[in-house]
PDB file of C-alpha atoms in Angstrom:
ATOM      1  CA  MET A  65       0.000   0.000   0.000  1.00  0.00           C
ATOM      2  CA  TYR A  66       2.766   2.410   0.941  1.00  0.00           C
ATOM      3  CA  SER A  67       4.509   1.760  -2.355  1.00  0.00           C
ATOM      4  CA  THR A  68       1.344   2.810  -4.166  1.00  0.00           C
ATOM      5  CA  VAL A  69       1.063   5.962  -2.046  1.00  0.00           C
ATOM      6  CA  LEU A  70       4.674   6.892  -2.780  1.00  0.00           C
ATOM      7  CA  ALA A  71       4.339   6.303  -6.519  1.00  0.00           C
ATOM      8  CA  THR A  72       1.139   8.326  -6.709  1.00  0.00           C
ATOM      9  CA  ALA A  73       2.637  11.216  -4.737  1.00  0.00           C
ATOM     10  CA  LEU A  74       5.756  11.329  -6.887  1.00  0.00           C
ATOM     11  CA  THR A  75       3.681  11.312 -10.069  1.00  0.00           C
ATOM     12  CA  GLY A  76       1.582  14.208  -8.799  1.00  0.00           C
ATOM     13  CA  PHE A  77       4.674  16.117  -7.712  1.00  0.00           C
ATOM     14  CA  ALA A  78       6.210  15.783 -11.165  1.00  0.00           C
ATOM     15  CA  LEU A  79       2.979  16.874 -12.854  1.00  0.00           C
ATOM     16  CA  VAL A  80       2.562  20.014 -10.777  1.00  0.00           C
ATOM     17  CA  ASN A  81       6.172  21.072 -11.293  1.00  0.00           C
ATOM     18  CA  ALA A  82       6.310  20.399 -15.025  1.00  0.00           C
ATOM     19  CA  GLN A  83       6.752  23.419 -17.301  1.00  0.00           C
ATOM     20  CA  SER A  84       6.199  21.884 -20.699  1.00  0.00           C
ATOM     21  CA  PRO A  85       4.672  23.664 -23.711  1.00  0.00           C
ATOM     22  CA  SER A  86       1.212  22.724 -24.944  1.00  0.00           C
ATOM     23  CA  LEU A  87       2.529  22.563 -28.511  1.00  0.00           C
ATOM     24  CA  ALA A  88       5.866  21.569 -29.960  1.00  0.00           C
ATOM     25  CA  PRO A  89       7.855  24.597 -31.195  1.00  0.00           C
ATOM     26  CA  SER A  90       7.552  23.377 -34.777  1.00  0.00           C
ATOM     27  CA  GLN A  91       3.756  23.456 -34.456  1.00  0.00           C
ATOM     28  CA  VAL A  92       3.551  27.094 -33.349  1.00  0.00           C
ATOM     29  CA  PRO A  93       2.709  29.577 -36.149  1.00  0.00           C
ATOM     30  CA  LYS A  94       5.075  32.516 -36.680  1.00  0.00           C
ATOM     31  CA  ASN A  95       4.684  35.986 -38.162  1.00  0.00           C
ATOM     32  CA  ALA A  96       6.727  37.430 -41.044  1.00  0.00           C
ATOM     33  CA  ALA A  97       9.570  38.247 -38.666  1.00  0.00           C
ATOM     34  CA  GLY A  98       9.654  34.690 -37.351  1.00  0.00           C
ATOM     35  CA  ALA A  99       8.210  35.505 -33.922  1.00  0.00           C
ATOM     36  CA  PRO A 100       5.853  32.918 -32.361  1.00  0.00           C
ATOM     37  CA  GLN A 101       2.176  33.865 -32.447  1.00  0.00           C
ATOM     38  CA  PRO A 102      -0.679  33.092 -30.018  1.00  0.00           C
ATOM     39  CA  VAL A 103      -2.799  30.062 -30.846  1.00  0.00           C
ATOM     40  CA  PRO A 104      -6.476  30.446 -29.837  1.00  0.00           C
ATOM     41  CA  GLY A 105      -7.779  27.600 -27.719  1.00  0.00           C
ATOM     42  CA  VAL A 106      -4.425  26.467 -26.339  1.00  0.00           C
ATOM     43  CA  THR A 107      -4.699  26.068 -22.593  1.00  0.00           C
ATOM     44  CA  GLY A 108      -3.010  24.301 -19.682  1.00  0.00           C
ATOM     45  CA  LYS A 109      -2.844  20.551 -19.170  1.00  0.00           C
ATOM     46  CA  LEU A 110      -5.126  21.102 -16.172  1.00  0.00           C
ATOM     47  CA  GLY A 111      -7.538  23.335 -18.088  1.00  0.00           C
ATOM     48  CA  ASN A 112      -8.224  27.072 -18.004  1.00  0.00           C
ATOM     49  CA  ALA A 113      -7.385  29.203 -14.981  1.00  0.00           C
ATOM     50  CA  ASP A 114     -10.228  29.718 -12.520  1.00  0.00           C
ATOM     51  CA  ILE A 115     -11.406  33.207 -11.613  1.00  0.00           C
ATOM     52  CA  VAL A 116     -10.473  33.903  -7.987  1.00  0.00           C
ATOM     53  CA  ASP A 117     -13.524  35.315  -6.199  1.00  0.00           C
ATOM     54  CA  ASP A 118     -12.681  34.822  -2.499  1.00  0.00           C
ATOM     55  CA  ASN A 119      -9.862  37.312  -1.891  1.00  0.00           C
ATOM     56  CA  LEU A 120     -10.167  39.235   1.360  1.00  0.00           C
ATOM     57  CA  ALA A 121     -10.396  42.969   0.598  1.00  0.00           C
ATOM     58  CA  GLY A 122      -7.477  45.238   1.420  1.00  0.00           C
ATOM     59  CA  VAL A 123      -4.583  42.785   1.128  1.00  0.00           C
ATOM     60  CA  THR A 124      -1.531  44.120  -0.725  1.00  0.00           C
ATOM     61  CA  TYR A 125       1.674  42.398  -1.759  1.00  0.00           C
ATOM     62  CA  THR A 126       4.461  44.576  -3.145  1.00  0.00           C
ATOM     63  CA  ALA A 127       7.732  43.731  -4.891  1.00  0.00           C
ATOM     64  CA  PHE A 128      10.265  46.585  -4.795  1.00  0.00           C
ATOM     65  CA  LEU A 129      13.080  46.248  -7.306  1.00  0.00           C
ATOM     66  CA  PRO A 130      16.483  46.330  -5.573  1.00  0.00           C
ATOM     67  CA  ASN A 131      18.867  49.267  -5.407  1.00  0.00           C
ATOM     68  CA  SER A 132      21.774  47.296  -6.800  1.00  0.00           C
ATOM     69  CA  THR A 133      24.738  47.629  -9.104  1.00  0.00           C
ATOM     70  CA  THR A 134      23.459  44.887 -11.395  1.00  0.00           C
ATOM     71  CA  SER A 135      20.547  46.834 -12.879  1.00  0.00           C
ATOM     72  CA  ASN A 136      19.504  50.441 -13.445  1.00  0.00           C
ATOM     73  CA  ILE A 137      15.826  49.527 -13.309  1.00  0.00           C
ATOM     74  CA  ARG A 138      13.946  50.771 -10.253  1.00  0.00           C
ATOM     75  CA  GLY A 139      10.323  50.723  -9.157  1.00  0.00           C
ATOM     76  CA  TYR A 140       7.706  48.352  -7.821  1.00  0.00           C
ATOM     77  CA  VAL A 141       4.899  45.969  -8.688  1.00  0.00           C
ATOM     78  CA  ALA A 142       2.003  45.999  -6.204  1.00  0.00           C
ATOM     79  CA  GLY A 143      -1.049  43.749  -6.180  1.00  0.00           C
ATOM     80  CA  THR A 144      -4.083  44.575  -4.015  1.00  0.00           C
ATOM     81  CA  SER A 145      -7.120  42.345  -3.651  1.00  0.00           C
ATOM     82  CA  ASN A 146     -10.219  43.740  -5.324  1.00  0.00           C
ATOM     83  CA  ALA A 147     -12.822  45.247  -3.006  1.00  0.00           C
ATOM     84  CA  ASN A 148     -15.417  42.656  -4.049  1.00  0.00           C
ATOM     85  CA  GLY A 149     -12.959  39.772  -3.574  1.00  0.00           C
ATOM     86  CA  THR A 150     -12.675  38.974  -7.272  1.00  0.00           C
ATOM     87  CA  GLY A 151      -9.166  39.217  -8.662  1.00  0.00           C
ATOM     88  CA  VAL A 152      -6.233  41.490  -7.861  1.00  0.00           C
ATOM     89  CA  ASN A 153      -5.669  45.128  -8.846  1.00  0.00           C
ATOM     90  CA  PHE A 154      -2.064  45.656  -9.921  1.00  0.00           C
ATOM     91  CA  ALA A 155      -0.216  48.979  -9.942  1.00  0.00           C
ATOM     92  CA  ILE A 156       3.199  49.109 -11.613  1.00  0.00           C
ATOM     93  CA  GLN A 157       5.782  51.908 -11.645  1.00  0.00           C
ATOM     94  CA  LEU A 158       9.168  51.406 -13.329  1.00  0.00           C
ATOM     95  CA  SER A 159      12.041  53.659 -14.378  1.00  0.00           C
ATOM     96  CA  GLY A 160      15.670  53.394 -15.465  1.00  0.00           C
ATOM     97  CA  LEU A 161      14.760  51.162 -18.378  1.00  0.00           C
ATOM     98  CA  PRO A 162      17.181  50.737 -21.302  1.00  0.00           C
ATOM     99  CA  ASP A 163      17.157  53.466 -23.947  1.00  0.00           C
ATOM    100  CA  PRO A 164      15.112  52.328 -26.982  1.00  0.00           C
ATOM    101  CA  SER A 165      17.086  54.652 -29.292  1.00  0.00           C
ATOM    102  CA  LEU A 166      20.169  52.457 -28.977  1.00  0.00           C
ATOM    103  CA  GLY A 167      18.821  49.638 -31.109  1.00  0.00           C
ATOM    104  CA  PRO A 168      17.495  46.083 -30.795  1.00  0.00           C
ATOM    105  CA  PHE A 169      18.492  43.862 -27.925  1.00  0.00           C
ATOM    106  CA  SER A 170      18.946  40.864 -30.183  1.00  0.00           C
ATOM    107  CA  THR A 171      22.479  42.041 -31.028  1.00  0.00           C
ATOM    108  CA  ILE A 172      23.636  41.340 -27.454  1.00  0.00           C
ATOM    109  CA  PRO A 173      24.518  37.765 -26.440  1.00  0.00           C
ATOM    110  CA  GLN A 174      22.746  36.358 -23.413  1.00  0.00           C
ATOM    111  CA  ILE A 175      24.769  36.655 -20.210  1.00  0.00           C
ATOM    112  CA  PRO A 176      24.134  35.369 -16.678  1.00  0.00           C
ATOM    113  CA  SER A 177      21.325  37.002 -14.730  1.00  0.00           C
ATOM    114  CA  PRO A 178      21.094  39.537 -13.243  1.00  0.00           C
ATOM    115  CA  VAL A 179      22.894  41.789 -15.741  1.00  0.00           C
ATOM    116  CA  LEU A 180      23.865  45.433 -16.112  1.00  0.00           C
ATOM    117  CA  LEU A 181      23.920  46.850 -19.620  1.00  0.00           C
ATOM    118  CA  SER A 182      26.426  49.697 -19.799  1.00  0.00           C
ATOM    119  CA  PRO A 183      25.659  52.800 -21.921  1.00  0.00           C
ATOM    120  CA  LYS A 184      27.883  51.421 -24.697  1.00  0.00           C
ATOM    121  CA  THR A 185      26.192  48.026 -24.875  1.00  0.00           C
ATOM    122  CA  GLN A 186      22.698  48.850 -23.672  1.00  0.00           C
ATOM    123  CA  THR A 187      20.818  48.185 -26.910  1.00  0.00           C
ATOM    124  CA  LEU A 188      17.511  46.975 -25.549  1.00  0.00           C
ATOM    125  CA  THR A 189      14.279  48.486 -26.837  1.00  0.00           C
ATOM    126  CA  SER A 190      11.759  49.155 -24.092  1.00  0.00           C
ATOM    127  CA  SER A 191       9.050  47.525 -26.199  1.00  0.00           C
ATOM    128  CA  SER A 192      10.837  44.180 -25.827  1.00  0.00           C
ATOM    129  CA  LEU A 193      10.715  44.203 -22.025  1.00  0.00           C
ATOM    130  CA  VAL A 194       8.316  41.780 -20.360  1.00  0.00           C
ATOM    131  CA  TYR A 195       7.544  40.947 -16.744  1.00  0.00           C
ATOM    132  CA  HIS A 196       6.166  37.881 -15.030  1.00  0.00           C
ATOM    133  CA  ILE A 197       5.467  36.407 -11.625  1.00  0.00           C
ATOM    134  CA  HIS A 198       7.931  33.556 -11.171  1.00  0.00           C
ATOM    135  CA  ASP A 199       7.364  30.385  -9.205  1.00  0.00           C
ATOM    136  CA  GLN A 200      10.123  30.763  -6.615  1.00  0.00           C
ATOM    137  CA  PRO A 201      11.373  33.688  -4.510  1.00  0.00           C
ATOM    138  CA  VAL A 202      14.708  35.403  -5.115  1.00  0.00           C
ATOM    139  CA  PRO A 203      17.432  33.810  -2.960  1.00  0.00           C
ATOM    140  CA  SER A 204      19.759  35.752  -0.687  1.00  0.00           C
ATOM    141  CA  ASN A 205      22.397  36.116  -3.411  1.00  0.00           C
ATOM    142  CA  GLY A 206      19.932  37.974  -5.660  1.00  0.00           C
ATOM    143  CA  ASN A 207      20.214  35.497  -8.537  1.00  0.00           C
ATOM    144  CA  CYS A 208      17.130  35.958 -10.713  1.00  0.00           C
ATOM    145  CA  THR A 209      17.700  32.616 -12.435  1.00  0.00           C
ATOM    146  CA  ALA A 210      16.876  30.831  -9.179  1.00  0.00           C
ATOM    147  CA  THR A 211      13.264  32.040  -9.398  1.00  0.00           C
ATOM    148  CA  LEU A 212      12.767  29.273 -11.996  1.00  0.00           C
ATOM    149  CA  ALA A 213       9.837  29.392 -14.437  1.00  0.00           C
ATOM    150  CA  HIS A 214       6.669  31.468 -14.496  1.00  0.00           C
ATOM    151  CA  GLN A 215       3.890  30.793 -12.005  1.00  0.00           C
ATOM    152  CA  ASP A 216       1.935  28.193 -13.957  1.00  0.00           C
ATOM    153  CA  PRO A 217      -0.303  25.978 -11.786  1.00  0.00           C
ATOM    154  CA  TYR A 218      -2.360  24.815 -14.773  1.00  0.00           C
ATOM    155  CA  ILE A 219       0.798  23.623 -16.607  1.00  0.00           C
ATOM    156  CA  ARG A 220       0.178  25.713 -19.678  1.00  0.00           C
ATOM    157  CA  GLY A 221       3.805  26.365 -20.644  1.00  0.00           C
ATOM    158  CA  GLU A 222       5.225  29.373 -22.475  1.00  0.00           C
ATOM    159  CA  VAL A 223       4.717  28.099 -26.047  1.00  0.00           C
ATOM    160  CA  PRO A 224       2.704  29.279 -27.879  1.00  0.00           C
ATOM    161  CA  PRO A 225       2.566  32.841 -26.496  1.00  0.00           C
ATOM    162  CA  CYS A 226      -0.314  33.969 -24.296  1.00  0.00           C
ATOM    163  CA  ASP A 227      -3.465  35.081 -26.112  1.00  0.00           C
ATOM    164  CA  PRO A 228      -4.590  38.243 -24.218  1.00  0.00           C
ATOM    165  CA  VAL A 229      -8.071  37.924 -25.697  1.00  0.00           C
ATOM    166  CA  HIS A 230      -8.440  34.761 -23.606  1.00  0.00           C
ATOM    167  CA  PRO A 231      -6.411  35.451 -20.432  1.00  0.00           C
ATOM    168  CA  GLU A 232      -7.849  32.386 -18.704  1.00  0.00           C
ATOM    169  CA  THR A 233      -5.763  30.256 -21.095  1.00  0.00           C
ATOM    170  CA  CYS A 234      -2.486  31.994 -20.185  1.00  0.00           C
ATOM    171  CA  GLN A 235      -0.010  31.200 -17.427  1.00  0.00           C
ATOM    172  CA  THR A 236      -1.326  32.880 -14.289  1.00  0.00           C
ATOM    173  CA  GLY A 237       2.015  34.601 -13.754  1.00  0.00           C
ATOM    174  CA  ASP A 238       2.305  35.955 -17.307  1.00  0.00           C
ATOM    175  CA  LEU A 239       1.356  39.560 -16.488  1.00  0.00           C
ATOM    176  CA  ALA A 240       2.903  41.008 -19.655  1.00  0.00           C
ATOM    177  CA  GLY A 241       1.213  38.418 -21.855  1.00  0.00           C
ATOM    178  CA  LYS A 242      -2.208  39.146 -20.392  1.00  0.00           C
ATOM    179  CA  HIS A 243      -1.910  42.895 -19.879  1.00  0.00           C
ATOM    180  CA  GLY A 244       0.819  44.228 -22.171  1.00  0.00           C
ATOM    181  CA  ASN A 245       4.595  44.637 -22.352  1.00  0.00           C
ATOM    182  CA  ILE A 246       6.705  47.448 -20.919  1.00  0.00           C
ATOM    183  CA  THR A 247       6.660  50.090 -23.665  1.00  0.00           C
ATOM    184  CA  THR A 248       7.975  53.371 -22.205  1.00  0.00           C
ATOM    185  CA  ASP A 249      10.522  54.734 -19.748  1.00  0.00           C
ATOM    186  CA  PRO A 250       9.309  55.561 -17.194  1.00  0.00           C
ATOM    187  CA  PHE A 251       6.548  52.974 -17.333  1.00  0.00           C
ATOM    188  CA  SER A 252       3.293  53.072 -15.392  1.00  0.00           C
ATOM    189  CA  THR A 253       0.226  50.871 -15.693  1.00  0.00           C
ATOM    190  CA  ALA A 254      -2.666  49.462 -13.687  1.00  0.00           C
ATOM    191  CA  PHE A 255      -5.016  46.568 -14.369  1.00  0.00           C
ATOM    192  CA  LEU A 256      -7.279  43.954 -12.778  1.00  0.00           C
ATOM    193  CA  ASP A 257      -6.153  40.339 -13.017  1.00  0.00           C
ATOM    194  CA  LEU A 258      -8.934  37.873 -12.268  1.00  0.00           C
ATOM    195  CA  TYR A 259      -6.789  34.756 -11.881  1.00  0.00           C
ATOM    196  CA  LEU A 260      -4.435  35.541  -8.963  1.00  0.00           C
ATOM    197  CA  SER A 261      -4.961  35.195  -5.230  1.00  0.00           C
ATOM    198  CA  THR A 262      -3.814  37.264  -2.232  1.00  0.00           C
ATOM    199  CA  HIS A 263      -4.586  34.647   0.385  1.00  0.00           C
ATOM    200  CA  GLN A 264      -2.270  31.796   1.245  1.00  0.00           C
ATOM    201  CA  GLY A 265      -3.084  28.271   0.172  1.00  0.00           C
ATOM    202  CA  PRO A 266      -4.213  28.047  -3.465  1.00  0.00           C
ATOM    203  CA  ALA A 267      -1.708  27.685  -6.299  1.00  0.00           C
ATOM    204  CA  SER A 268      -2.875  31.058  -7.624  1.00  0.00           C
ATOM    205  CA  PHE A 269      -1.376  32.771  -4.539  1.00  0.00           C
ATOM    206  CA  PHE A 270       1.510  35.036  -5.590  1.00  0.00           C
ATOM    207  CA  GLY A 271       2.588  36.516  -2.250  1.00  0.00           C
ATOM    208  CA  ASN A 272       5.365  33.952  -1.707  1.00  0.00           C
ATOM    209  CA  ARG A 273       6.779  34.367  -5.204  1.00  0.00           C
ATOM    210  CA  SER A 274       8.780  36.973  -7.144  1.00  0.00           C
ATOM    211  CA  ILE A 275       8.546  39.402 -10.038  1.00  0.00           C
ATOM    212  CA  VAL A 276      11.127  39.189 -12.820  1.00  0.00           C
ATOM    213  CA  ILE A 277      11.708  41.735 -15.577  1.00  0.00           C
ATOM    214  CA  HIS A 278      13.451  40.457 -18.651  1.00  0.00           C
ATOM    215  CA  THR A 279      13.784  40.848 -22.372  1.00  0.00           C
ATOM    216  CA  SER A 280      11.869  39.017 -25.037  1.00  0.00           C
ATOM    217  CA  ASN A 281      14.868  36.721 -25.525  1.00  0.00           C
ATOM    218  CA  ALA A 282      14.568  35.653 -21.853  1.00  0.00           C
ATOM    219  CA  THR A 283      17.570  37.543 -20.420  1.00  0.00           C
ATOM    220  CA  ARG A 284      16.630  38.410 -16.828  1.00  0.00           C
ATOM    221  CA  LEU A 285      17.448  42.010 -15.937  1.00  0.00           C
ATOM    222  CA  THR A 286      16.174  42.409 -12.371  1.00  0.00           C
ATOM    223  CA  CYS A 287      13.893  40.718  -9.859  1.00  0.00           C
ATOM    224  CA  ALA A 288      12.375  41.108  -6.391  1.00  0.00           C
ATOM    225  CA  ASN A 289      10.254  39.208  -3.893  1.00  0.00           C
ATOM    226  CA  PHE A 290       6.665  40.041  -3.051  1.00  0.00           C
ATOM    227  CA  THR A 291       6.083  40.910   0.600  1.00  0.00           C
ATOM    228  CA  LEU A 292       2.858  41.511   2.497  1.00  0.00           C
ATOM    229  CA  THR A 293       2.493  45.275   2.980  1.00  0.00           C
ATOM    230  CA  THR A 294      -1.182  45.735   3.881  1.00  0.00           C
ATOM    231  CA  GLY A 295      -3.891  43.507   5.354  1.00  0.00           C
ATOM    232  CA  ASN A 296      -4.184  39.872   6.381  1.00  0.00           C
ATOM    233  CA  SER A 297      -3.393  37.158   3.847  1.00  0.00           C
ATOM    234  CA  SER A 298      -4.222  34.237   6.113  1.00  0.00           C
ATOM    235  CA  THR A 299      -7.988  34.288   5.577  1.00  0.00           C
ATOM    236  CA  SER A 300     -10.025  34.391   2.382  1.00  0.00           C
ATOM    237  CA  SER A 301     -13.317  36.255   2.038  1.00  0.00           C
ATOM    238  CA  ASN A 302     -15.208  33.020   2.693  1.00  0.00           C
ATOM    239  CA  GLY A 303     -13.570  32.792   6.125  1.00  0.00           C
ATOM    240  CA  THR A 304     -11.151  29.973   5.341  1.00  0.00           C
ATOM    241  CA  SER A 305      -7.972  30.223   7.377  1.00  0.00           C
ATOM    242  CA  ALA A 306      -4.681  29.674   5.570  1.00  0.00           C
ATOM    243  CA  GLY A 307      -2.018  30.326   8.191  1.00  0.00           C
ATOM    244  CA  ASN A 308      -0.234  33.404   9.518  1.00  0.00           C
ATOM    245  CA  GLY A 309       0.361  36.676   7.699  1.00  0.00           C
ATOM    246  CA  THR A 310      -0.905  39.937   9.189  1.00  0.00           C
ATOM    247  CA  VAL A 311       0.474  43.437   8.737  1.00  0.00           C
ATOM    248  CA  THR A 312      -0.959  46.224  10.859  1.00  0.00           C
ATOM    249  CA  GLY A 313      -1.238  49.868   9.897  1.00  0.00           C
ATOM    250  CA  SER A 314      -2.427  51.592   6.753  1.00  0.00           C
ATOM    251  CA  ASN A 315      -0.494  51.321   3.491  1.00  0.00           C
ATOM    252  CA  PRO A 316       2.988  50.914   4.985  1.00  0.00           C
ATOM    253  CA  VAL A 317       5.880  51.560   2.606  1.00  0.00           C
ATOM    254  CA  PRO A 318       7.924  48.369   2.194  1.00  0.00           C
ATOM    255  CA  SER A 319      11.707  48.545   2.231  1.00  0.00           C
ATOM    256  CA  PRO A 320      13.524  47.885  -1.059  1.00  0.00           C
ATOM    257  CA  PHE A 321      14.508  44.250  -1.553  1.00  0.00           C
ATOM    258  CA  THR A 322      18.079  43.597  -0.432  1.00  0.00           C
ATOM    259  CA  GLY A 323      18.440  40.008  -1.594  1.00  0.00           C
ATOM    260  CA  GLY A 324      16.866  37.819   1.098  1.00  0.00           C
ATOM    261  CA  ALA A 325      14.153  35.384   0.141  1.00  0.00           C
ATOM    262  CA  ALA A 326      10.934  35.776   2.104  1.00  0.00           C
ATOM    263  CA  VAL A 327       9.924  32.118   1.975  1.00  0.00           C
ATOM    264  CA  THR A 328      11.812  28.856   2.285  1.00  0.00           C
ATOM    265  CA  PHE A 329      10.530  26.019   0.105  1.00  0.00           C
ATOM    266  CA  ALA A 330      10.954  22.306   0.654  1.00  0.00           C
ATOM    267  CA  SER A 331      13.133  20.695  -1.970  1.00  0.00           C
ATOM    268  CA  ALA A 332      12.020  17.808  -4.128  1.00  0.00           C
ATOM    269  CA  GLY A 333      14.552  15.623  -2.335  1.00  0.00           C
ATOM    270  CA  ALA A 334      13.079  16.445   1.053  1.00  0.00           C
ATOM    271  CA  ILE A 335       9.580  15.593  -0.154  1.00  0.00           C
ATOM    272  CA  VAL A 336      10.738  12.296  -1.625  1.00  0.00           C
ATOM    273  CA  ALA A 337      12.647  11.449   1.562  1.00  0.00           C
ATOM    274  CA  GLY A 338       9.617  12.161   3.700  1.00  0.00           C
ATOM    275  CA  LEU A 339       7.374   9.971   1.591  1.00  0.00           C
ATOM    276  CA  ALA A 340       9.936   7.205   1.479  1.00  0.00           C
ATOM    277  CA  ALA A 341       9.986   7.154   5.264  1.00  0.00           C
ATOM    278  CA  LEU A 342       6.467   5.729   5.103  1.00  0.00           C
ATOM    279  CA  LEU A 343       7.953   2.534   3.691  1.00  0.00           C
ATOM    280  CA  LEU A 344      10.274   1.989   6.664  1.00  0.00           C
TER     281      LEU A 344
END
């Protein structure tokens, strides 16, 4: 019996953590420039994202981009639960973005994240900047690569690109895909996302994750962890408790991220070891 339990658990663990595309790259249509195009009807292996309608009002998570020598980009991404409990209102303010007059980013080879593009090599167009919620928090060394893939609980994958006309079919963490790329410097936008949660527990919860800004060729430029800045994230609007997480006061200003991860996650090895102990 225990062998069956272990096998089932491992299979489920692998499924939830998979980040595979819904279509093979060769099957994805491309435009005249060779860029992949959205494919209507493509969704996650677990179906479309559910609308979140039980967020407790007044809960805000904010990710402040770090004051570091590895990126000139500054600003924040803040998500506040909608007053009626449905979805999350995002407010985004960014500055220090690469100068679009210096040419296309595609002429620069990819280099380890995070990166600093000097004035002589900074050839990124602002229109090619995208931003996503990533699955893991930023570790203490500030390495954006360690945030892994986009938040994607429905296992949709990144290929083909998100179709903004049908945001329920996109990765939940693909904010740029659903709501638009970064197009100006400074950049400011606000929108309602119906598929993210501000209370702990569901896979749509983003408060223990990170925001990553990168180019269309996947080079990661800067990143920061979300932290609870207003409200109580431990209870949903239906009264379901989900653990600790209360901040008192009104609209406190969070400190800029300095590199420490807010949440520690169990590794796959630890999970496997714990399940294997059942067999002893």
